[in-house]
Coordinates of C-alpha atoms and ligand atoms in Angstrom, one line a residue:
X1 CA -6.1 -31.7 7.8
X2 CA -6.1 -29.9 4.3
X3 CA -6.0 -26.4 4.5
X4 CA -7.3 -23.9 1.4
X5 CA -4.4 -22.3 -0.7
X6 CA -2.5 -18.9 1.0
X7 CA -4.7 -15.8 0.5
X8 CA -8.2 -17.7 -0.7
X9 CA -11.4 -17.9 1.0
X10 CA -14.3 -20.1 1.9
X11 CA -17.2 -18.9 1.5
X12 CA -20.4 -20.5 3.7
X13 CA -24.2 -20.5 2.7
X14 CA -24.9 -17.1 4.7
X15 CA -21.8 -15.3 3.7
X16 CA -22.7 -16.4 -0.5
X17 CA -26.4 -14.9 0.1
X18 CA -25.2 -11.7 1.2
X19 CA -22.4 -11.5 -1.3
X20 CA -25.1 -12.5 -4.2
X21 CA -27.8 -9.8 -2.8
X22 CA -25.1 -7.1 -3.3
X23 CA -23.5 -8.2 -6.7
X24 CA -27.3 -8.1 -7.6
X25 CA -27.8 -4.7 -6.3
X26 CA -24.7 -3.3 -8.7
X27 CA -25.8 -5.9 -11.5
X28 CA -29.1 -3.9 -11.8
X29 CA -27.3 -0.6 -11.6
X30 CA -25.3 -1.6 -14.9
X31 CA -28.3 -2.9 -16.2
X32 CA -29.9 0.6 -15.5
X33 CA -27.1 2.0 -17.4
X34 CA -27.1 -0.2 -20.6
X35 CA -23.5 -2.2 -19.5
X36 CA -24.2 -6.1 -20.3
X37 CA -22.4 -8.9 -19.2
X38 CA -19.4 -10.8 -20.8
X39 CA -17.4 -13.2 -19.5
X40 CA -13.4 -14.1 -20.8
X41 CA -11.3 -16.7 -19.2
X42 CA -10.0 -17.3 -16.1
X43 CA -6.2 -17.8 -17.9
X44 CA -4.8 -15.8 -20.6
X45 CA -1.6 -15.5 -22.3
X46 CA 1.1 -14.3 -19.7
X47 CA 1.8 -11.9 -23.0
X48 CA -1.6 -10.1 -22.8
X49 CA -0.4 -8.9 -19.1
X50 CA 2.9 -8.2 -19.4
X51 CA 2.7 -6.3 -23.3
X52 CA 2.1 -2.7 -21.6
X53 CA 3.2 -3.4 -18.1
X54 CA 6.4 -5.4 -18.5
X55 CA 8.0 -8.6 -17.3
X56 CA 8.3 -7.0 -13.8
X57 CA 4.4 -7.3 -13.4
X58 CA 5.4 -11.3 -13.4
X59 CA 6.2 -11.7 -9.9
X60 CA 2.9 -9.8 -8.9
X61 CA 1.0 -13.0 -10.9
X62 CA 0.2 -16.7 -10.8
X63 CA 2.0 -17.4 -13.8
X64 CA 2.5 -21.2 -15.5
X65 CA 3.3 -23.3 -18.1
X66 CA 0.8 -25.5 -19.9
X67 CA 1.7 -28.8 -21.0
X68 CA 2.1 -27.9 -24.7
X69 CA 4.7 -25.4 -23.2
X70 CA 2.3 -22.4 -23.5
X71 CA 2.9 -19.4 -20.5
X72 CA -0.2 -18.8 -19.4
X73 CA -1.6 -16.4 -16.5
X74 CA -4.4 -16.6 -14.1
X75 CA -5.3 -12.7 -14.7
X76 CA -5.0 -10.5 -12.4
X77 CA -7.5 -8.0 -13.5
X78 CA -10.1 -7.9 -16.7
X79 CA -9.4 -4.8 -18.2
X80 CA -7.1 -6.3 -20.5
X81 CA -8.9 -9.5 -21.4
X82 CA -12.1 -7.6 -22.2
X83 CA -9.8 -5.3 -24.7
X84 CA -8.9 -8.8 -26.3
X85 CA -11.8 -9.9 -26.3
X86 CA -13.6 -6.8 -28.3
X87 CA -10.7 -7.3 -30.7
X88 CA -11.5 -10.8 -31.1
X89 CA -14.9 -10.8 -31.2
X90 CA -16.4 -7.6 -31.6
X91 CA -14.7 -4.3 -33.6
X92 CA -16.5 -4.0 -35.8
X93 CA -20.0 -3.9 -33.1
X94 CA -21.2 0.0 -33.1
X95 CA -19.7 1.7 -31.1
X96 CA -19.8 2.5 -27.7
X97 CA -20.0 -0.8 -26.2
X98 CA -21.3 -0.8 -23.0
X99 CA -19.9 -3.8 -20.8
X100 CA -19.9 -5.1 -17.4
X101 CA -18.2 -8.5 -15.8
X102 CA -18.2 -9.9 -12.7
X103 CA -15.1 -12.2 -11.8
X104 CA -12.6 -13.5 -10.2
X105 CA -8.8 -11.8 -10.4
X106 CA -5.6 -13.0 -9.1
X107 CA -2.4 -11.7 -7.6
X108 CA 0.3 -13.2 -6.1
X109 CA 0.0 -10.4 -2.9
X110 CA 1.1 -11.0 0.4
X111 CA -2.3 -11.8 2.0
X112 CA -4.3 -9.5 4.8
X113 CA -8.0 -8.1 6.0
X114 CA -8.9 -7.2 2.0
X115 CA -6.4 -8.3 0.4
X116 CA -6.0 -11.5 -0.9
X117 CA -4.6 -13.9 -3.8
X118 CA -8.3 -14.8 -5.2
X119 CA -10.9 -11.8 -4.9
X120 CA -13.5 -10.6 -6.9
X121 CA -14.0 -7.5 -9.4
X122 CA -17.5 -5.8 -10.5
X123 CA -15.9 -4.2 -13.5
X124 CA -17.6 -1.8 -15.9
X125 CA -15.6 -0.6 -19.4
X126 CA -17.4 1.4 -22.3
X127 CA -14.9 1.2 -25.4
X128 CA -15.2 3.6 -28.1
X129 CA -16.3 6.6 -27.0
X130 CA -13.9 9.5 -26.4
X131 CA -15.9 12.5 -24.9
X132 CA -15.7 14.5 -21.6
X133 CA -19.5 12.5 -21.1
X134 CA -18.2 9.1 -21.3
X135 CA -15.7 10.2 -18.8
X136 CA -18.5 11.4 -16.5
X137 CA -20.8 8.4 -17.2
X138 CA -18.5 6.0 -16.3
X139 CA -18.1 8.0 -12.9
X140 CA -21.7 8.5 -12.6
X141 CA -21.9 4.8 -12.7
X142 CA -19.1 3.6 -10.5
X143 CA -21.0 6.3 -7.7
X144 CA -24.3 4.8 -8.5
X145 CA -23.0 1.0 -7.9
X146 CA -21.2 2.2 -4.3
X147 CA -24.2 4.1 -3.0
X148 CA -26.9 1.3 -4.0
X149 CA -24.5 -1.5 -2.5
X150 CA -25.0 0.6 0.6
X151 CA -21.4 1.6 1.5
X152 CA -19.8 4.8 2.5
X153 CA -16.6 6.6 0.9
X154 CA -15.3 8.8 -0.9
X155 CA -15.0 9.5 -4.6
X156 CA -11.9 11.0 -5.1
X157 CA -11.2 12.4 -9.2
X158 CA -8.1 13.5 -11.0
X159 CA -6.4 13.4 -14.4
X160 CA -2.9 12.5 -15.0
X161 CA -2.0 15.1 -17.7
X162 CA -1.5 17.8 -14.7
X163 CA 1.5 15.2 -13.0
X164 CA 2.5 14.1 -16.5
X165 CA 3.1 18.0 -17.8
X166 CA 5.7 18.2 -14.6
X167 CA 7.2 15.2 -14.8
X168 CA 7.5 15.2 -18.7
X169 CA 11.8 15.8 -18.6
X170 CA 12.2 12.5 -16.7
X171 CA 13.3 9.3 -18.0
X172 CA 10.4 7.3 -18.5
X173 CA 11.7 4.7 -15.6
X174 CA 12.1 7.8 -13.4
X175 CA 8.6 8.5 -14.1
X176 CA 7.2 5.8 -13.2
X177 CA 9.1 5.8 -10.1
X178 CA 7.7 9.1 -9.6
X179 CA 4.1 7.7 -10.0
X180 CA 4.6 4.9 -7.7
X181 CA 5.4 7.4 -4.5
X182 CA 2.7 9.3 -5.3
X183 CA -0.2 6.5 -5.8
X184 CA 1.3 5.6 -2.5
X185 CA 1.3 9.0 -0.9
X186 CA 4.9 7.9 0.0
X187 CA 6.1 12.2 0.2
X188 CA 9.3 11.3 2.3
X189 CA 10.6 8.8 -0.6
X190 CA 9.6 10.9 -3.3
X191 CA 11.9 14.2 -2.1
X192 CA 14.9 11.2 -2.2
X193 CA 13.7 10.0 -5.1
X194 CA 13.7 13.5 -6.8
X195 CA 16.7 15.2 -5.0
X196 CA 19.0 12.1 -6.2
X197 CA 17.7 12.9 -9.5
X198 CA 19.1 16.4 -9.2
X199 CA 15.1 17.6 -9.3
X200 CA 14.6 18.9 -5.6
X201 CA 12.3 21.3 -6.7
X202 CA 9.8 19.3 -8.7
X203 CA 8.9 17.2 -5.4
X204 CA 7.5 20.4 -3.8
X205 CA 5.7 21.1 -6.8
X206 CA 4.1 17.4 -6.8
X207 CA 2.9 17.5 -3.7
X208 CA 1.5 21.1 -4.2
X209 CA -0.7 19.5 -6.7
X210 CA -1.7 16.5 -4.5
X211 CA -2.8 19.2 -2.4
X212 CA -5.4 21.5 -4.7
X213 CA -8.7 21.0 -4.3
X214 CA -10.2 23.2 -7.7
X215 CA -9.1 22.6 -11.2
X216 CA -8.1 26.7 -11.4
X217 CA -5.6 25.9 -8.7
X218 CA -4.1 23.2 -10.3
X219 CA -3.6 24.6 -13.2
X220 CA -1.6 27.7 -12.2
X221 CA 1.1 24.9 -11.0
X222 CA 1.0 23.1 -14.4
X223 CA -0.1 25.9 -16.5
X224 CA -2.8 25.6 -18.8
X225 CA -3.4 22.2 -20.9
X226 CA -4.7 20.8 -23.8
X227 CA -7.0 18.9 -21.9
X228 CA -8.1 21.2 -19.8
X229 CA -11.8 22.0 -21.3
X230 CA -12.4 18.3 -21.3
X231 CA -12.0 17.9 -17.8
X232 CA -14.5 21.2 -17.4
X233 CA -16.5 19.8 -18.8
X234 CA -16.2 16.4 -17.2
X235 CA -16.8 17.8 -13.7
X236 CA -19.7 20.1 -14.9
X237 CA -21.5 16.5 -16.1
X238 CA -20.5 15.3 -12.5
X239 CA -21.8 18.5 -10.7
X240 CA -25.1 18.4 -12.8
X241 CA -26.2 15.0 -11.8
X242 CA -25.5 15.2 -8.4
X243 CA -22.3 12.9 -7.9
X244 CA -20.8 13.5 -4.6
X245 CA -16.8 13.6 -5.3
X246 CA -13.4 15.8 -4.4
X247 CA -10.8 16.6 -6.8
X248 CA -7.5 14.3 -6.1
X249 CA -4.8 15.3 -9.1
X250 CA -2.3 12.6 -7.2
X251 CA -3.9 10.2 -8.5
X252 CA -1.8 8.0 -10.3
X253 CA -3.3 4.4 -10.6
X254 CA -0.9 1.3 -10.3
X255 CA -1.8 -0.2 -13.4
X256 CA 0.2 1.1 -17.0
X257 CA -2.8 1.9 -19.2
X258 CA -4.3 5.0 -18.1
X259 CA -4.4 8.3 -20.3
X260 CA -6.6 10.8 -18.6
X261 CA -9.4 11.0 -16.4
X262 CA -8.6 8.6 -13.0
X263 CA -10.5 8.2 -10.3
X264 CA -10.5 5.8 -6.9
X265 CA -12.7 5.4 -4.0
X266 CA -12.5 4.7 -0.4
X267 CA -14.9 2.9 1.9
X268 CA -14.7 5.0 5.3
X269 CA -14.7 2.0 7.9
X270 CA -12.0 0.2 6.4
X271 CA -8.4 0.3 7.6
X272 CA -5.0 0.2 5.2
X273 CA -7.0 -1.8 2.1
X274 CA -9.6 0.9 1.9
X275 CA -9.1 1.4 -1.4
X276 CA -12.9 -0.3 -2.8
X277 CA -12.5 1.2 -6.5
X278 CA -10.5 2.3 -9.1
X279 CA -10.8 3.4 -12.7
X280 CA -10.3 5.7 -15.6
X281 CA -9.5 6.1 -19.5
X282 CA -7.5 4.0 -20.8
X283 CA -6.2 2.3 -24.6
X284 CA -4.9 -1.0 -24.6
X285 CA -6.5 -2.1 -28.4
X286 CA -3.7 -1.1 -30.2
X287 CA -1.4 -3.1 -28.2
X288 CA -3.2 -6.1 -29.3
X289 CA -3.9 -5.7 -32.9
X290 CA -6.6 -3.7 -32.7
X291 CA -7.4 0.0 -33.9
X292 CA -6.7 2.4 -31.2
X293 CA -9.8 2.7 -29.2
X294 CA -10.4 5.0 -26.5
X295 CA -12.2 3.1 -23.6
X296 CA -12.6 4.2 -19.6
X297 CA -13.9 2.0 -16.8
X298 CA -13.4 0.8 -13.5
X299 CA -13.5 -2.6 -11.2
X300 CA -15.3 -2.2 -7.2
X301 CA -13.1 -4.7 -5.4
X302 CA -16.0 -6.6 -4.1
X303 CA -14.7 -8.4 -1.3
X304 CA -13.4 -4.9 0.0
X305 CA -17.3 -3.9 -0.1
X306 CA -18.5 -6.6 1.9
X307 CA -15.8 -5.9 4.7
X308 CA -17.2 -2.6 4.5
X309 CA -21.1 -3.8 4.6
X310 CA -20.3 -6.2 7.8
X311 CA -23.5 -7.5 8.8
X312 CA -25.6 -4.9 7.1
X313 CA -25.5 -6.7 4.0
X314 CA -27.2 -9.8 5.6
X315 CA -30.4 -10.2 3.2
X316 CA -33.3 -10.6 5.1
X317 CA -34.1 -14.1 6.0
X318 CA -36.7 -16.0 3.7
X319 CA -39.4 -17.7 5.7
X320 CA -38.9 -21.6 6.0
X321 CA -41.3 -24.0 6.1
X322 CA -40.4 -27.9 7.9
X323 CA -42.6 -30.3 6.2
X324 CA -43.1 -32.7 9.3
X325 CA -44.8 -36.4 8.6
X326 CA -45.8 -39.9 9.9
X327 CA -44.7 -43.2 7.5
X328 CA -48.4 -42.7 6.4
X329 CA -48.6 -39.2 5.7
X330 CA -45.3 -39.1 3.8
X331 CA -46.9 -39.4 0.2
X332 CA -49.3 -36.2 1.1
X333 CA -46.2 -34.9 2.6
X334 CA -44.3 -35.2 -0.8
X335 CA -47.8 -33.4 -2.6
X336 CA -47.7 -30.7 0.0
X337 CA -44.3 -29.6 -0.1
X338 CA -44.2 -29.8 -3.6
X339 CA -47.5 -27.0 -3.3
X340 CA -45.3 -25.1 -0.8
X341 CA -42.3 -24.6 -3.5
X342 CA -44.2 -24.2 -6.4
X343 CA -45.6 -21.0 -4.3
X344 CA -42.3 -19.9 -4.1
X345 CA -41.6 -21.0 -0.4
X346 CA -38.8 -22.8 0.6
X347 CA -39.9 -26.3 2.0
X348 CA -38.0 -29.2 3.3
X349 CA -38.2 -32.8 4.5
X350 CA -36.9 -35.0 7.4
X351 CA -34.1 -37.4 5.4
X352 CA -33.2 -38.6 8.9
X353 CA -36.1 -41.0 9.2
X354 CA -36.6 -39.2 12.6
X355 CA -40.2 -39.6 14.4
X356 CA -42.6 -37.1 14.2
X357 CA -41.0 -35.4 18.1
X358 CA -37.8 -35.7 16.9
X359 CA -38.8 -34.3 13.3
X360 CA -41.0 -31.4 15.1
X361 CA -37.8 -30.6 17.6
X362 CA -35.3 -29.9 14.2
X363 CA -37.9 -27.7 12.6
X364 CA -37.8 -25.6 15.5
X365 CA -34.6 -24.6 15.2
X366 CA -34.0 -24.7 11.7
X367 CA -37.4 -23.2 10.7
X368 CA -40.4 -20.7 11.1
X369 CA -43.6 -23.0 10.0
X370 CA -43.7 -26.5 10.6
X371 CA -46.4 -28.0 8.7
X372 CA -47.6 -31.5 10.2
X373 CA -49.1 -34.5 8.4
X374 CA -49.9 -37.1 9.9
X375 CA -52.7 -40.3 10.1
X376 CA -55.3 -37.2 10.8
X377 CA -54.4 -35.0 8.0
X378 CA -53.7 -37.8 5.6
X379 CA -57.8 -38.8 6.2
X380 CA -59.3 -35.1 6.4
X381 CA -57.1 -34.0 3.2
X382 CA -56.4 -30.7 5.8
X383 CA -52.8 -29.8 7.3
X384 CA -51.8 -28.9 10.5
X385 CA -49.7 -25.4 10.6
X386 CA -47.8 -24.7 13.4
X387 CA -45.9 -21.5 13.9
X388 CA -42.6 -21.9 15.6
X389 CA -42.3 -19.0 16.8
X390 CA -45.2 -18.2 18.3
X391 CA -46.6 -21.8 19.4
X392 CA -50.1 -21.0 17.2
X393 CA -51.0 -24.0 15.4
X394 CA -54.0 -24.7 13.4
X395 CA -56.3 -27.0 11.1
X396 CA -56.4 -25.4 7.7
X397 CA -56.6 -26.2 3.5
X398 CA -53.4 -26.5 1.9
X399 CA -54.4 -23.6 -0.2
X400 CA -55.1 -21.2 3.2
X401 CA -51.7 -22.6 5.1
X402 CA -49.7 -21.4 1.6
X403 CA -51.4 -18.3 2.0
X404 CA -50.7 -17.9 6.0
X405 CA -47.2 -18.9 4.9
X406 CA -46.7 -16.4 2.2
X407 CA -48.3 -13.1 4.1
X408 CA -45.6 -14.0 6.8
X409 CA -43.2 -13.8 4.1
X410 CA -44.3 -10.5 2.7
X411 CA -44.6 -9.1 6.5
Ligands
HAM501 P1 -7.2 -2.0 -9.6 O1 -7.2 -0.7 -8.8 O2 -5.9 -2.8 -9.7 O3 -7.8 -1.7 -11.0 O4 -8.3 -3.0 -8.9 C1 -9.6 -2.6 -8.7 C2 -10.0 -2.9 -7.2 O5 -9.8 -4.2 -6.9 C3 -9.1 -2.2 -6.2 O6 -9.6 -0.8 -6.0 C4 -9.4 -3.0 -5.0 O7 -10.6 -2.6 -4.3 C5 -9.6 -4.4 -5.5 N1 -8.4 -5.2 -5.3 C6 -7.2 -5.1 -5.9 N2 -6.3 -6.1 -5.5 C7 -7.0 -6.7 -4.5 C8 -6.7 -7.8 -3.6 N3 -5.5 -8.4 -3.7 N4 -7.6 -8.3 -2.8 C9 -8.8 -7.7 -2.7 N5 -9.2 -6.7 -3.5 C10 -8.3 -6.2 -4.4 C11 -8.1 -2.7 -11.9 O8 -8.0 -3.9 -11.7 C12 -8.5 -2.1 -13.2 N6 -8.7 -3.2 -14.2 C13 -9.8 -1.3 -13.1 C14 -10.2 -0.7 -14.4 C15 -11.3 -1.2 -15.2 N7 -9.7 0.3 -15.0 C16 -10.4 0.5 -16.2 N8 -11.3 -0.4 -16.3

């Protein structure tokens, strides 16, 4: 027997109602907001992802030739393509832009509970606007999507200038090092790593600053910054509208592009892949032709939240209506389920070419209203609806058993 690919997923009827109820709940947050929908392809130029992370993001990718001979990617996250896309299509649109997308993302990633090689982003990027409020929108937003979805976590906040200002001395390729450890929280490897580069010290001032909870304290480790007021006022825009978040300046994101402001969150019930969110400022356009636009966003790793939601994000069952008939009363049968839908109700039809019993047995399990025509109704123009449930059945006008129907519905 076929098996599906390493690290994808099958989704079955129930599971893809309760995954569309809650990409609707966060599609009517962006909505809210202003952020509109684009879409970009599922494969890009490999360039587009390795141009500002390098050639060692490869192995983290599906990558493949075309048959012209083209490299091509299946991307691995949006950001980028968006930035492309705005280049391509819209610069010269006023600015900000307010965008959402919601899509699909590869990585080649060894494959367990929330992590996997196809999964899906709800991503959010406003390009173009560089204040201390866009920072705090887009923040605002990515609470406002979690907490409507119904999940639990933790909004964590930080800013890279605070690590960058104490690890400016180092190599760039130390740096990064440096980053890695501490998006990992990997303390123990990040002494090594420091002590072999002849900079014991600076670990202990690292994880100092992984540790302070206010801006004030952080600062008197880095001394003051440029960027300082910004995030003041950031945090003040935060504060004011009532997002719930703690200060976390070891934050250091895995991907290259970030400049400022990062932030991640964390759904409380999950295990090691807890991470449901991440985000910041960023500029990638003027690595792709573009002028260079400031832009901040973030992508909810959705099929992280629905770990997270379990069963509570089953929507609440529609009410189902088994439109039973006789050979004789199937023509009526067609009119009346036809009625049902039109109303809005979900109707359907023996294809079995079972008998009436056998027709009225399969309704009971698969629905809550059977509605049964038969020589009877087909004469008295009337339909017989029976409740499944409860056993009640009665004679009634089509327009009065759509009505019965529907008040269940809205019960
Ligand atoms: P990211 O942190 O790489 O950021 O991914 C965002 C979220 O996608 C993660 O927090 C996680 O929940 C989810 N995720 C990542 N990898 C997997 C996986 N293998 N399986 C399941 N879920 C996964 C970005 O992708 C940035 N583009 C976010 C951004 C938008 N920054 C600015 N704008």
């Amino acid at each position: 027997m076929l098996q599906k690919p390493r690290g994808t997923r099958d989704f079955l009827p129930d599971e893809m109602e309760a995954r569309r109820s809650v990409e609707w709940r966060m599609r009517e947050v962006g909505r809210r907001w202003g952020y509109r929908e684009v879409c970009t392809p599922e494969f890009e130029d490999l360039e587009l992802f390795t141009m500002r992370s390098g050639e060692g993001i490869i192995g983290e990718m599906y990558v493949f030739e075309d048959k012209g001979g083209r490299k091509l990617a299946l991307r691995p996250e949006i950001t980028a393509a968006v930035i492309r896309m705005y280049i391509n299509e819209a610069k010269v649109a006023p600015k900000p832009l307010r965008w959402c997308y919601f899509a699909d993302c590869f990585r080649y990633e060894r494959p367990q509970k929330g992590r996997y090689r196809q999964f899906w982003q709800f991503g959010v990027e406003l390009i173009g606007a560089d204040s201390a409020m866009a920072d705090a929108e887009i923040i605002m937003v990515a609470s406002e999507m979690l907490t409507t979805a119904g999940v639990r976590f933790d909004l964590k906040v930080g800013h890279l200038a605070l690590m960058r200002n104490l690890i400016a001395d180092l190599e760039p390729a130390d740096q990064r090092k440096v980053r890695a450890h501490l998006d990992k929280r990997e303390f123990d490897s990040l002494r090594e790593t420091l002590a072999a580069m002849g900079k014991p010290d600076l670990a202990q001032s690292l994880i100092s600053l992984v540790e302070c909870r206010t801006l004030k304290e952080a600062l008197t480790i880095t001394g003051d910054l440029p960027e300082s007021k910004r995030i003041e006022q950031t945090l003040a825009a935060l504060d004011a509208y009532g997002v719930q978040y703690s200060l976390n300046f070891g934050i250091a994101r895995g991907l290259d592009y970030y400049t400022g402001i990062v932030f991640e969150a964390f759904a409380d019930n999950l295990g090691a892949e807890n991470q449901i969110l991440g985000g910041g400022t960023y500029r990638l356009a003027h690595l792709f032709g573009g002028d260079d636009v400031a832009s901040c966003g973030f992508a909810i790793g959705f099929d992280r939240v629905m770990v997270s939601l379990g069963e509570s994000s089953r929507p609440r069952q529609e009410t189902i209506v088994g439109i039973v008939c006789t050979d004789e009363g199937r023509a009526r049968a067609l009119e009346v389920s036809r009625a049902f839908r039109s109303a809005g109700i979900r109707a359907e039809m023996d294809l079995m070419e079972r008998g009436l019993g056998a027709q009225l047995a399969h309704a009971s399990k698969t629905a809550d209203f059977a509605v049964v025509i038969g020589k009877r109704e087909t004469e008295s123009g009337e339909v017989t609806l029976k409740n499944l449930k409860t056993g009640e059945q009665k004679s009634l006008d089509l327009a009065a058993a759509i009505a019965e129907v529907g008040a269940h519905g809205a019960r």
